[in-house]
PDB file of N, CA and C in Angstrom:
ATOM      1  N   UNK A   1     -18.700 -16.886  -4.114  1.00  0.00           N
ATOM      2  CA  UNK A   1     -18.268 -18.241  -4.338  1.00  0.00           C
ATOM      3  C   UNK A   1     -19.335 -19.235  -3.862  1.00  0.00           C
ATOM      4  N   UNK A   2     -20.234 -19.157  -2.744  1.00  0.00           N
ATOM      5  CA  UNK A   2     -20.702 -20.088  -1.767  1.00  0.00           C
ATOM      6  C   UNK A   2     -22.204 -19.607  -3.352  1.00  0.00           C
ATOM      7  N   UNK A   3     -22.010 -18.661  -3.756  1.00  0.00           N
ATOM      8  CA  UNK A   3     -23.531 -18.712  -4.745  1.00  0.00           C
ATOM      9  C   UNK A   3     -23.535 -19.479  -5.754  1.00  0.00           C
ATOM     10  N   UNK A   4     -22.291 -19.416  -6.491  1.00  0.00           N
ATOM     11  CA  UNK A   4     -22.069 -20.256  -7.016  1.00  0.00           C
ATOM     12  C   UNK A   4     -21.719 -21.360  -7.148  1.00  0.00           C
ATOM     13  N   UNK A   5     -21.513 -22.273  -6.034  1.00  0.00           N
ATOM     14  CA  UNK A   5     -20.966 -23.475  -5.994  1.00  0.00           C
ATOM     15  C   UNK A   5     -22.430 -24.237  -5.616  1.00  0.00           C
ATOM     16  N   UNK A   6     -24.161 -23.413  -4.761  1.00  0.00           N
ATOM     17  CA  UNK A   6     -25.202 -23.740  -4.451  1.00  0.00           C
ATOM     18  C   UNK A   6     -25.705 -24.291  -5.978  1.00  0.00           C
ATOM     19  N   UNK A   7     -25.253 -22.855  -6.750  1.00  0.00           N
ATOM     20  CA  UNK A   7     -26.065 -23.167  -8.414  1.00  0.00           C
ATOM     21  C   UNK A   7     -25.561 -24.111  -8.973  1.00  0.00           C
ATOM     22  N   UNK A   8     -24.542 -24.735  -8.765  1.00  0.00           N
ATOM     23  CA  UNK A   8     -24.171 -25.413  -9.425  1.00  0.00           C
ATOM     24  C   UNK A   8     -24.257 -27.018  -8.567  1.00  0.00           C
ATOM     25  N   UNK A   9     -24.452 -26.946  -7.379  1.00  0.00           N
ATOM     26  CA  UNK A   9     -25.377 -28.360  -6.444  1.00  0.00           C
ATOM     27  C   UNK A   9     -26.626 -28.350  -6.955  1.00  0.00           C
ATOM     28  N   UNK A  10     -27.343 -27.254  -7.537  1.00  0.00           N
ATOM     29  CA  UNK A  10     -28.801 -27.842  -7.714  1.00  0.00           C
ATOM     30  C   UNK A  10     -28.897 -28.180  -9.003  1.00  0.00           C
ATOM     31  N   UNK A  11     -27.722 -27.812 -10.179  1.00  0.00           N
ATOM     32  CA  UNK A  11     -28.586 -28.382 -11.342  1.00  0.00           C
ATOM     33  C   UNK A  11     -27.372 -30.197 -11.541  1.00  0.00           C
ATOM     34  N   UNK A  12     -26.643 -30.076 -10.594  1.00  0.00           N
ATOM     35  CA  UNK A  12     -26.037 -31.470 -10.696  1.00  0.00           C
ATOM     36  C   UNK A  12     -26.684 -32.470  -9.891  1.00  0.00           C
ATOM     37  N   UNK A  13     -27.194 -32.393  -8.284  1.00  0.00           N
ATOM     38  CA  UNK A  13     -27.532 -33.265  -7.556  1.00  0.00           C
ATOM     39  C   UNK A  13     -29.195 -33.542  -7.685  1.00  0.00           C
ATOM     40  N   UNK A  14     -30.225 -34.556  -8.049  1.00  0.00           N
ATOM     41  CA  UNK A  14     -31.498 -34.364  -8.207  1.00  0.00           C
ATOM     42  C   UNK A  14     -32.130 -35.501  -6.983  1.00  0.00           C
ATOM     43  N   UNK A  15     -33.217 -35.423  -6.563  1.00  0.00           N
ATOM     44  CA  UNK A  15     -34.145 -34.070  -6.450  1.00  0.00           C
ATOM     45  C   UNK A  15     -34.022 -33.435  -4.296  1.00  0.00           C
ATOM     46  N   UNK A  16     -33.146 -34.340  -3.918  1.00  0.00           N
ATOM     47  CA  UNK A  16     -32.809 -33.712  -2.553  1.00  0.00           C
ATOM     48  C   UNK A  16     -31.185 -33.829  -2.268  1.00  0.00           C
ATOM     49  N   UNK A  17     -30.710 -32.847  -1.483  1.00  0.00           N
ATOM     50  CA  UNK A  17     -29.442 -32.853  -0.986  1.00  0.00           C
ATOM     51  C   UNK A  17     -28.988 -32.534   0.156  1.00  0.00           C
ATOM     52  N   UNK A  18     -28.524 -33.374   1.325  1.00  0.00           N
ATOM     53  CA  UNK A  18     -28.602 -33.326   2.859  1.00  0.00           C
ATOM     54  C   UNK A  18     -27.928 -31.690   2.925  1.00  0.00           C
ATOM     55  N   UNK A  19     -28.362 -30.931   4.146  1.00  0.00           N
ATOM     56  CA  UNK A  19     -27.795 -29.752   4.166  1.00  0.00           C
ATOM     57  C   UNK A  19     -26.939 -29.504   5.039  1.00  0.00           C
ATOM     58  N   UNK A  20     -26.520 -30.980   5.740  1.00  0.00           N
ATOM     59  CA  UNK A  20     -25.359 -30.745   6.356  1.00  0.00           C
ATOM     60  C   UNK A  20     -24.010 -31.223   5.325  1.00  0.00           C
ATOM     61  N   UNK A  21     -24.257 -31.949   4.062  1.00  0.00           N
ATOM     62  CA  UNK A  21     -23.552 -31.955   3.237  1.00  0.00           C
ATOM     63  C   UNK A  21     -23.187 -30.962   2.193  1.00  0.00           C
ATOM     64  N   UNK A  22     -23.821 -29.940   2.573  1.00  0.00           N
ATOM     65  CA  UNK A  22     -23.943 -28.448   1.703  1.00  0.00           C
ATOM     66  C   UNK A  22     -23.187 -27.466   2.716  1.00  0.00           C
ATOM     67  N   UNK A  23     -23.501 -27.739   3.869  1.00  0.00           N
ATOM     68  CA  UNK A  23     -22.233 -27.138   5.422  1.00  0.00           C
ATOM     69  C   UNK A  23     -21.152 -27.346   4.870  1.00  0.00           C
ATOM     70  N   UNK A  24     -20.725 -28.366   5.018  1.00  0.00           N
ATOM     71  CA  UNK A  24     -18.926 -28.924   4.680  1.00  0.00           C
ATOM     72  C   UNK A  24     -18.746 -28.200   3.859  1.00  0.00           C
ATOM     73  N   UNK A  25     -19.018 -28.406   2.598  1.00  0.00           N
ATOM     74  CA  UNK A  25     -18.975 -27.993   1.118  1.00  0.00           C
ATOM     75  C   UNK A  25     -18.539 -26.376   1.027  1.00  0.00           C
ATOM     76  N   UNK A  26     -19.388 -25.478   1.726  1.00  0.00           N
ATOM     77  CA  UNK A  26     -20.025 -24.570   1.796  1.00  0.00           C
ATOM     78  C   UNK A  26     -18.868 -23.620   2.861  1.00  0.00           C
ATOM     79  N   UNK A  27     -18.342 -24.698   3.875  1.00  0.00           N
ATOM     80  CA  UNK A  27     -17.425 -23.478   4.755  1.00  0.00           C
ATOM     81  C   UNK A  27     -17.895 -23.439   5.856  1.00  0.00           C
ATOM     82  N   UNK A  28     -19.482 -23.942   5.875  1.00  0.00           N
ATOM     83  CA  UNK A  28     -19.890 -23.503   7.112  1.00  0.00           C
ATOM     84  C   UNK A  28     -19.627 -24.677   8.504  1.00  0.00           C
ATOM     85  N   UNK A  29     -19.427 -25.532   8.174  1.00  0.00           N
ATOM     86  CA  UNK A  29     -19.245 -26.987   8.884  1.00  0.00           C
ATOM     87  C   UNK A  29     -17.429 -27.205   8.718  1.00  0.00           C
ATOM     88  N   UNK A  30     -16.553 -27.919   9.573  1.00  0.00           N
ATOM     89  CA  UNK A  30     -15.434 -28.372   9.432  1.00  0.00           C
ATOM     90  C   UNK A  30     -15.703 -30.049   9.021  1.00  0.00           C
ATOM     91  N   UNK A  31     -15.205 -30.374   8.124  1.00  0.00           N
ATOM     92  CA  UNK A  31     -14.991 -31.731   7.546  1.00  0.00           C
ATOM     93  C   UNK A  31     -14.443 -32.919   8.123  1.00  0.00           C
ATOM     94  N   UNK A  32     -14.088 -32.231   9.410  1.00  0.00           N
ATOM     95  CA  UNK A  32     -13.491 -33.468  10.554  1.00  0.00           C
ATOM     96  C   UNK A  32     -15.030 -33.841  11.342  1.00  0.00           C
ATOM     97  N   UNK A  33     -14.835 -35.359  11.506  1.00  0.00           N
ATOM     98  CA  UNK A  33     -15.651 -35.642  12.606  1.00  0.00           C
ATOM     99  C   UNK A  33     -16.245 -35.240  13.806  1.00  0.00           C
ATOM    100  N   UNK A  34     -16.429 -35.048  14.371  1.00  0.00           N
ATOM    101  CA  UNK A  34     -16.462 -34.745  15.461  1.00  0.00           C
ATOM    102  C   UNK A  34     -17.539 -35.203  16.817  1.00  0.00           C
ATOM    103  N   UNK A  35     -17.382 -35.409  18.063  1.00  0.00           N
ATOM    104  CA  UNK A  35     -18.172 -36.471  18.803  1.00  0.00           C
ATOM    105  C   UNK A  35     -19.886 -35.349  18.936  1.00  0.00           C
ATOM    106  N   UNK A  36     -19.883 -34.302  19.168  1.00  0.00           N
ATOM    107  CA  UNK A  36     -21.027 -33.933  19.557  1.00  0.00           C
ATOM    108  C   UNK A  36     -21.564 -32.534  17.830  1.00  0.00           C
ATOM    109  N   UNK A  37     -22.487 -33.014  17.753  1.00  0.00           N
ATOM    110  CA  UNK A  37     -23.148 -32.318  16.218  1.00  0.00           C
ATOM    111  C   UNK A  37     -22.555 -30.776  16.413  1.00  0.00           C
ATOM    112  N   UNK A  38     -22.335 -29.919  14.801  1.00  0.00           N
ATOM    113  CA  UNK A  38     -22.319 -28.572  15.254  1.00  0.00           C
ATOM    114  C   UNK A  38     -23.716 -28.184  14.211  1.00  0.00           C
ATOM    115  N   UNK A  39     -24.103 -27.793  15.162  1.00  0.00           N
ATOM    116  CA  UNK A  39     -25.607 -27.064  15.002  1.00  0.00           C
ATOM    117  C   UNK A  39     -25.663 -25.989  14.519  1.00  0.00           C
ATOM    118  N   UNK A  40     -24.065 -25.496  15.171  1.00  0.00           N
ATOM    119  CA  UNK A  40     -24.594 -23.858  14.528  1.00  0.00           C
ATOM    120  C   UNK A  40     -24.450 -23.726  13.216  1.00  0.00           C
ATOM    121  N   UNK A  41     -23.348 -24.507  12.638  1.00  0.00           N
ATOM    122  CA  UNK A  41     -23.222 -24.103  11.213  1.00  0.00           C
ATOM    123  C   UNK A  41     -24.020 -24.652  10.215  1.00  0.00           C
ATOM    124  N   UNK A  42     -25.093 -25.703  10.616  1.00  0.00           N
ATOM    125  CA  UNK A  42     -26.024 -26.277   9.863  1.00  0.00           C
ATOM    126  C   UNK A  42     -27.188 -24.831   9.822  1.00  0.00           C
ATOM    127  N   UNK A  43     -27.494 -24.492  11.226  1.00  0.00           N
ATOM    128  CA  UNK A  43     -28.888 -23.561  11.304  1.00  0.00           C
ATOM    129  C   UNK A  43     -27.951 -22.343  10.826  1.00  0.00           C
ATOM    130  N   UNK A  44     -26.484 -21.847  10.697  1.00  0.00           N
ATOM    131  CA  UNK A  44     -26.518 -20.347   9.871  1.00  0.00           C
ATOM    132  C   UNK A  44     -26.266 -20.955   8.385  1.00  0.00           C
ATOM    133  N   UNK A  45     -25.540 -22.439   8.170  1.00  0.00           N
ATOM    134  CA  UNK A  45     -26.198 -22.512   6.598  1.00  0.00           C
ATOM    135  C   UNK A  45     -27.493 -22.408   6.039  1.00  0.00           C
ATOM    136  N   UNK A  46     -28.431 -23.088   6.651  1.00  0.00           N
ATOM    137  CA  UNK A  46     -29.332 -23.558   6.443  1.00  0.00           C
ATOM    138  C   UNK A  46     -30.355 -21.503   6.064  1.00  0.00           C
ATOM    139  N   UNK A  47     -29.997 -20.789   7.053  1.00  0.00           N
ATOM    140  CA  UNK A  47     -30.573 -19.290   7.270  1.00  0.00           C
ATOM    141  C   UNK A  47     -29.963 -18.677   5.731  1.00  0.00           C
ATOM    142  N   UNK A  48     -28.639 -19.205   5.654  1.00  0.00           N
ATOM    143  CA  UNK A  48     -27.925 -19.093   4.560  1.00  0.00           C
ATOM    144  C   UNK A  48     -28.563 -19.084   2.937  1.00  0.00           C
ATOM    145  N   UNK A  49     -29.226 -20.436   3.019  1.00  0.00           N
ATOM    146  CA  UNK A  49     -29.610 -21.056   2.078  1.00  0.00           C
ATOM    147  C   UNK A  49     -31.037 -20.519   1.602  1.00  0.00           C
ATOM    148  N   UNK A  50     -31.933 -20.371   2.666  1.00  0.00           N
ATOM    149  CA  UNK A  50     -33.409 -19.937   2.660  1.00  0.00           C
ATOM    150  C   UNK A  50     -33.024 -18.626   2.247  1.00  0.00           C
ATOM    151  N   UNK A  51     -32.021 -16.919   2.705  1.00  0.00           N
ATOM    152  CA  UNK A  51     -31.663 -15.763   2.234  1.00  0.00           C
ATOM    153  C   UNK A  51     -31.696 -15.679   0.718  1.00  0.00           C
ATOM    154  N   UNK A  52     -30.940 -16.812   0.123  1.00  0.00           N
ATOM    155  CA  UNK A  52     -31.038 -17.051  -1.134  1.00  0.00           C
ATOM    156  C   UNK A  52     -31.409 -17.422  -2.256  1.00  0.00           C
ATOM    157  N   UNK A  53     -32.705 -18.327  -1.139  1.00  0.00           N
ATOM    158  CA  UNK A  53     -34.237 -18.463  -2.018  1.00  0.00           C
ATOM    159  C   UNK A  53     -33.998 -20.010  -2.053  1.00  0.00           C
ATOM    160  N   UNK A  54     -33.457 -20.915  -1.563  1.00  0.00           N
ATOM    161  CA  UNK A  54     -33.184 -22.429  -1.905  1.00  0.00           C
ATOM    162  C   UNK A  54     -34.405 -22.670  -0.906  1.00  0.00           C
ATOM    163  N   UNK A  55     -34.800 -23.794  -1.137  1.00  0.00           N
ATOM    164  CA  UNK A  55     -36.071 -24.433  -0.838  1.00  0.00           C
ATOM    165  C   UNK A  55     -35.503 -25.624   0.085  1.00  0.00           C
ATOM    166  N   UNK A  56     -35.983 -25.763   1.478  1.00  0.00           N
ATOM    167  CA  UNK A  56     -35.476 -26.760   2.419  1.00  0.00           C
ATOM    168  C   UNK A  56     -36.576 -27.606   2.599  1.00  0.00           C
ATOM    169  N   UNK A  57     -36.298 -28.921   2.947  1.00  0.00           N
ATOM    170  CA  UNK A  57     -37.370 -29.950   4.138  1.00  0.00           C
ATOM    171  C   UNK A  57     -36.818 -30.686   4.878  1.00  0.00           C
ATOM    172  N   UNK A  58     -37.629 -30.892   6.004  1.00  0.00           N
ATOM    173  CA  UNK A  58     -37.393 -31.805   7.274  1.00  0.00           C
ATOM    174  C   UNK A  58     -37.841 -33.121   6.311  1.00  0.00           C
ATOM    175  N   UNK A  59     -37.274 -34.182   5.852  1.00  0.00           N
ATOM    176  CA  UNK A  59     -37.860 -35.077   6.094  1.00  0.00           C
ATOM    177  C   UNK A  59     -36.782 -36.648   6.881  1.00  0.00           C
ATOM    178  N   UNK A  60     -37.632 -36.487   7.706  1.00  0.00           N
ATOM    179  CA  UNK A  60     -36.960 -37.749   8.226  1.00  0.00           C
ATOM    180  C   UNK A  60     -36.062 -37.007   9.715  1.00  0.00           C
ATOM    181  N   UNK A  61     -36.072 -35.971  10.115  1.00  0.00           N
ATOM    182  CA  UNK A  61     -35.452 -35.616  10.532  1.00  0.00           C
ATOM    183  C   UNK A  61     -34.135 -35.197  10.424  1.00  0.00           C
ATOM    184  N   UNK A  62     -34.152 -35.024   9.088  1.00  0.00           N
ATOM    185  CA  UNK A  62     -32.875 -34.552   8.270  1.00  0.00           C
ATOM    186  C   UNK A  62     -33.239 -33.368   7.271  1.00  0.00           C
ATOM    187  N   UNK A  63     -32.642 -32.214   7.938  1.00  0.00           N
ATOM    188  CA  UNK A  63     -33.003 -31.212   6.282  1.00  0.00           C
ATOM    189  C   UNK A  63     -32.642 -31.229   5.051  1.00  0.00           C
ATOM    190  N   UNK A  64     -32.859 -31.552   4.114  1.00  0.00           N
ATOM    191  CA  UNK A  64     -32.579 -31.447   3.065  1.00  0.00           C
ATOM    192  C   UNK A  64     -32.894 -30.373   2.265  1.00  0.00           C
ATOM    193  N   UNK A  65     -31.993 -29.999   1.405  1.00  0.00           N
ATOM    194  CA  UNK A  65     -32.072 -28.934   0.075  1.00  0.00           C
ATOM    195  C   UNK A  65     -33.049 -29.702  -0.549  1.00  0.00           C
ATOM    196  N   UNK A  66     -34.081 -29.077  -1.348  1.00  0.00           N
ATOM    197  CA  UNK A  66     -35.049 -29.369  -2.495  1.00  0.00           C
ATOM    198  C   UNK A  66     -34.037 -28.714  -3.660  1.00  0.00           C
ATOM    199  N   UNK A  67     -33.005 -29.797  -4.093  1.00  0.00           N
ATOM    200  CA  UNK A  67     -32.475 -29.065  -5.404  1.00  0.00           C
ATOM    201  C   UNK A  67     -33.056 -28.827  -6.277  1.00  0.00           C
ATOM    202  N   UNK A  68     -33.988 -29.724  -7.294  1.00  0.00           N
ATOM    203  CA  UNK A  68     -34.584 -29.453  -8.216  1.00  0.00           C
ATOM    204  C   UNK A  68     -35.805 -28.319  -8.018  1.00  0.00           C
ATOM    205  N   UNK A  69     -36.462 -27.879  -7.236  1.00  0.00           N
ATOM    206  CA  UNK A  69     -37.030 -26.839  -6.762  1.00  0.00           C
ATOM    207  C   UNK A  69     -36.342 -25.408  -6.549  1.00  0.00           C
ATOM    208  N   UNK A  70     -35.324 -25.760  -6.018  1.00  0.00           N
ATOM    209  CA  UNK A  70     -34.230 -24.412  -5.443  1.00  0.00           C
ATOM    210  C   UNK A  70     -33.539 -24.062  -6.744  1.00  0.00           C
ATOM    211  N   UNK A  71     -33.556 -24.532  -8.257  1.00  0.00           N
ATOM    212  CA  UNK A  71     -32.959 -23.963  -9.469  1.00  0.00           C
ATOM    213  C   UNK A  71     -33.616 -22.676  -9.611  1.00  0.00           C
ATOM    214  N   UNK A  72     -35.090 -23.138 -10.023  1.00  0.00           N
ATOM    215  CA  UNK A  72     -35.767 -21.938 -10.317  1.00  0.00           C
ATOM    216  C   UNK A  72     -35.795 -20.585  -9.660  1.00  0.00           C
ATOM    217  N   UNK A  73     -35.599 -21.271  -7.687  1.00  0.00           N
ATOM    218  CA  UNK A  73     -35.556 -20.012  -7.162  1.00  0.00           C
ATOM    219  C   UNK A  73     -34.608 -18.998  -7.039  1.00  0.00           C
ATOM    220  N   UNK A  74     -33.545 -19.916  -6.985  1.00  0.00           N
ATOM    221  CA  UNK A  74     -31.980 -19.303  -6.800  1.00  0.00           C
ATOM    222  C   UNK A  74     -31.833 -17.707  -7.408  1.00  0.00           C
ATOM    223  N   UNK A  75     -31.535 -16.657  -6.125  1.00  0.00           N
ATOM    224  CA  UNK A  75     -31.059 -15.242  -6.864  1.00  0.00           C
ATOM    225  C   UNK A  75     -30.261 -14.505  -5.627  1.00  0.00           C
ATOM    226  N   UNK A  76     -29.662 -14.075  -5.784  1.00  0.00           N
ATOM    227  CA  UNK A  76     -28.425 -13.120  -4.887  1.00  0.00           C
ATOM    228  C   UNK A  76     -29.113 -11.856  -4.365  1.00  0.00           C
ATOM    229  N   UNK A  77     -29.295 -12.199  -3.287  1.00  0.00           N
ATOM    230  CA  UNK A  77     -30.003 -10.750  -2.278  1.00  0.00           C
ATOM    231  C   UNK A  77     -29.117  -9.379  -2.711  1.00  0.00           C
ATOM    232  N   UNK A  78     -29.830  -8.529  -2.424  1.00  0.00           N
ATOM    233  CA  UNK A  78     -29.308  -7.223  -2.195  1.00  0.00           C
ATOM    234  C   UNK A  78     -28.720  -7.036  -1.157  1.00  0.00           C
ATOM    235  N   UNK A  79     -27.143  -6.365  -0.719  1.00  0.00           N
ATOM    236  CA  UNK A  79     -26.671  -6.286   0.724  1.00  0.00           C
ATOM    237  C   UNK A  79     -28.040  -5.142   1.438  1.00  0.00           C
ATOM    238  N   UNK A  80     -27.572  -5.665   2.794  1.00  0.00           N
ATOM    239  CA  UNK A  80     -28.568  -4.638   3.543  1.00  0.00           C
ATOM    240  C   UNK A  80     -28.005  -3.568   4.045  1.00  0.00           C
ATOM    241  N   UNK A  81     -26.504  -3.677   3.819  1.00  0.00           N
ATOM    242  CA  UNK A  81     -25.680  -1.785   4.214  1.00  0.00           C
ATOM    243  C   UNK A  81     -25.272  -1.354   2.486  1.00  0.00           C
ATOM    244  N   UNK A  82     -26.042  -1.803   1.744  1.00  0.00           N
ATOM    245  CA  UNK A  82     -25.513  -1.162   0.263  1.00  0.00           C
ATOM    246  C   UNK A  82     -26.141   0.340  -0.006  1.00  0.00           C
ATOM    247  N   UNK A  83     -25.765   1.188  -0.680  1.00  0.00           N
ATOM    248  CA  UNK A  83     -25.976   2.502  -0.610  1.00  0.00           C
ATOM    249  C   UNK A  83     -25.826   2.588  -2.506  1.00  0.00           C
ATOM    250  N   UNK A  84     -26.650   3.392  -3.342  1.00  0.00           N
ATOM    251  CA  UNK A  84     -26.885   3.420  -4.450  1.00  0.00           C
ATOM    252  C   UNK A  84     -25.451   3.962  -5.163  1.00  0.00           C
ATOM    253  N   UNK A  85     -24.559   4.386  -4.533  1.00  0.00           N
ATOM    254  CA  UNK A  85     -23.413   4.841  -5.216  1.00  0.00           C
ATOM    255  C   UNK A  85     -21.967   3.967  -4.536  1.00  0.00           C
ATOM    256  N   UNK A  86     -22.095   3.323  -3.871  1.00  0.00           N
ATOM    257  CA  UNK A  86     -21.065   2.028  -3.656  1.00  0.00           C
ATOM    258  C   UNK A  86     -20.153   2.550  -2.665  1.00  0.00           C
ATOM    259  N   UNK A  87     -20.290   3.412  -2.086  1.00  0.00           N
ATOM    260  CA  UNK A  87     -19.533   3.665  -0.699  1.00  0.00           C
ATOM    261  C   UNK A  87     -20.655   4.425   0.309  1.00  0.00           C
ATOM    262  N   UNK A  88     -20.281   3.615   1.382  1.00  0.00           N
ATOM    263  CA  UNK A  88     -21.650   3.740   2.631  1.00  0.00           C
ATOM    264  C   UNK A  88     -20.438   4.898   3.468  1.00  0.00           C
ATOM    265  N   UNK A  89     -19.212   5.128   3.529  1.00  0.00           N
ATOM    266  CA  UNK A  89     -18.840   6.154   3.969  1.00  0.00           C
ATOM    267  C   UNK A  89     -19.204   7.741   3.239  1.00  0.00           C
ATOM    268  N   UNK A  90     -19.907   7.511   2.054  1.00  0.00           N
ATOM    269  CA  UNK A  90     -20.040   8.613   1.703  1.00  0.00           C
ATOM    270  C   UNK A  90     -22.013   8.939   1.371  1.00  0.00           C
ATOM    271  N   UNK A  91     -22.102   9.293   2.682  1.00  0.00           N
ATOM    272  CA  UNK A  91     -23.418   9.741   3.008  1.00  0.00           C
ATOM    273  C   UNK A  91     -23.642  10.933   3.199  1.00  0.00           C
ATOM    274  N   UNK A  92     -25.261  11.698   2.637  1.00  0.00           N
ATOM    275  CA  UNK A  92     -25.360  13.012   2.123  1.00  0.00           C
ATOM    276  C   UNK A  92     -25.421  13.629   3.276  1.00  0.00           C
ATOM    277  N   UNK A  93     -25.435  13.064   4.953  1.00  0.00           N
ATOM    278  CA  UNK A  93     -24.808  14.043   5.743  1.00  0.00           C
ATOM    279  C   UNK A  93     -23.523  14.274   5.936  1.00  0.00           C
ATOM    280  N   UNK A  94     -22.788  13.424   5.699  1.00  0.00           N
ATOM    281  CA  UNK A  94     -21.103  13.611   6.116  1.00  0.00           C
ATOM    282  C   UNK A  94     -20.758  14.076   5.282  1.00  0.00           C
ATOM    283  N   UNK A  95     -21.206  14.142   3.861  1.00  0.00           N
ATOM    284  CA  UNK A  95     -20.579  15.228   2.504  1.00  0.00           C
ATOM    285  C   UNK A  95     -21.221  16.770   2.906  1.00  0.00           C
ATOM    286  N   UNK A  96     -22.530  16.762   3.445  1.00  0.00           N
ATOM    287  CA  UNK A  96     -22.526  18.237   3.779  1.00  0.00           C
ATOM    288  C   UNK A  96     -21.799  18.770   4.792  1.00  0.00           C
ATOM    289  N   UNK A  97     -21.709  18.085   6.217  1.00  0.00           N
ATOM    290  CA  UNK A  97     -20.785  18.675   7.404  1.00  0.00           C
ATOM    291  C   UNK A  97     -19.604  19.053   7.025  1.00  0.00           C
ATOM    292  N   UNK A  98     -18.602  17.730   5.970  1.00  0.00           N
ATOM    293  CA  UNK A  98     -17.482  18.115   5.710  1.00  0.00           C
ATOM    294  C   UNK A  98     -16.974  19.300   4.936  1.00  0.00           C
ATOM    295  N   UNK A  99     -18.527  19.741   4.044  1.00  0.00           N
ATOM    296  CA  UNK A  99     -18.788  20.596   2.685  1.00  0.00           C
ATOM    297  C   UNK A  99     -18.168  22.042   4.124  1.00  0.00           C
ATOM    298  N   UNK A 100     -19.505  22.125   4.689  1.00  0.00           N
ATOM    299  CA  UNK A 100     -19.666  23.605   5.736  1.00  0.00           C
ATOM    300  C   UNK A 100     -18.116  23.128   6.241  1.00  0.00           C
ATOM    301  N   UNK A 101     -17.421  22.967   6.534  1.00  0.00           N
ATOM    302  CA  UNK A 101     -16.405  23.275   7.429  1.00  0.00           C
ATOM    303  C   UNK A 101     -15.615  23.635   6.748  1.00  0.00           C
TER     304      UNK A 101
END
């Protein structure tokens, strides 16, 4: 969902988009005010965003998405516990141990 709702911020919003306004949006930020910044969910969006190839800048002291840049890049990582046959419980040692017994 969060991939598709990015692809579809970069070919609507041109040519920057604050990335704490991509937090909210996104799930990663709560939409209430609040008195002291949350950081974390800007820097794991933001880790978020770069995983997926979107293009960021500081300017001004504000990060912004490079939308019109981040179209071209935009693509969906490979998981990093994915296994070529779609279940990571079924690994060619635990099919042999279970095989011998």
């Amino acid at each position: 969902m969060r991939y598709a709702a990015v692809k579809c911020m970069t070919r609507s919003y041109r040519p920057t988009l604050p990335v704490s306004y991509v937090a909210q949006i996104l799930g990663f930020q709560s939409p209430e005010p609040s008195d002291e910044k949350d950081t974390g969910g800007l820097e794991e969006c933001t880790e978020w965003l770069k995983a997926h190839g979107c293009l960021t800048t500081d300017s001004s002291g504000e990060m912004m998405l490079d939308a019109k840049a981040s179209m071209a890049t935009l693509f969906m990582p490979e998981p990093d516990d994915a296994v070529s046959h779609g279940d990571a419980s079924l690994a060619v040692n635990d099919f042999l141990t279970r095989s011998l017994s």
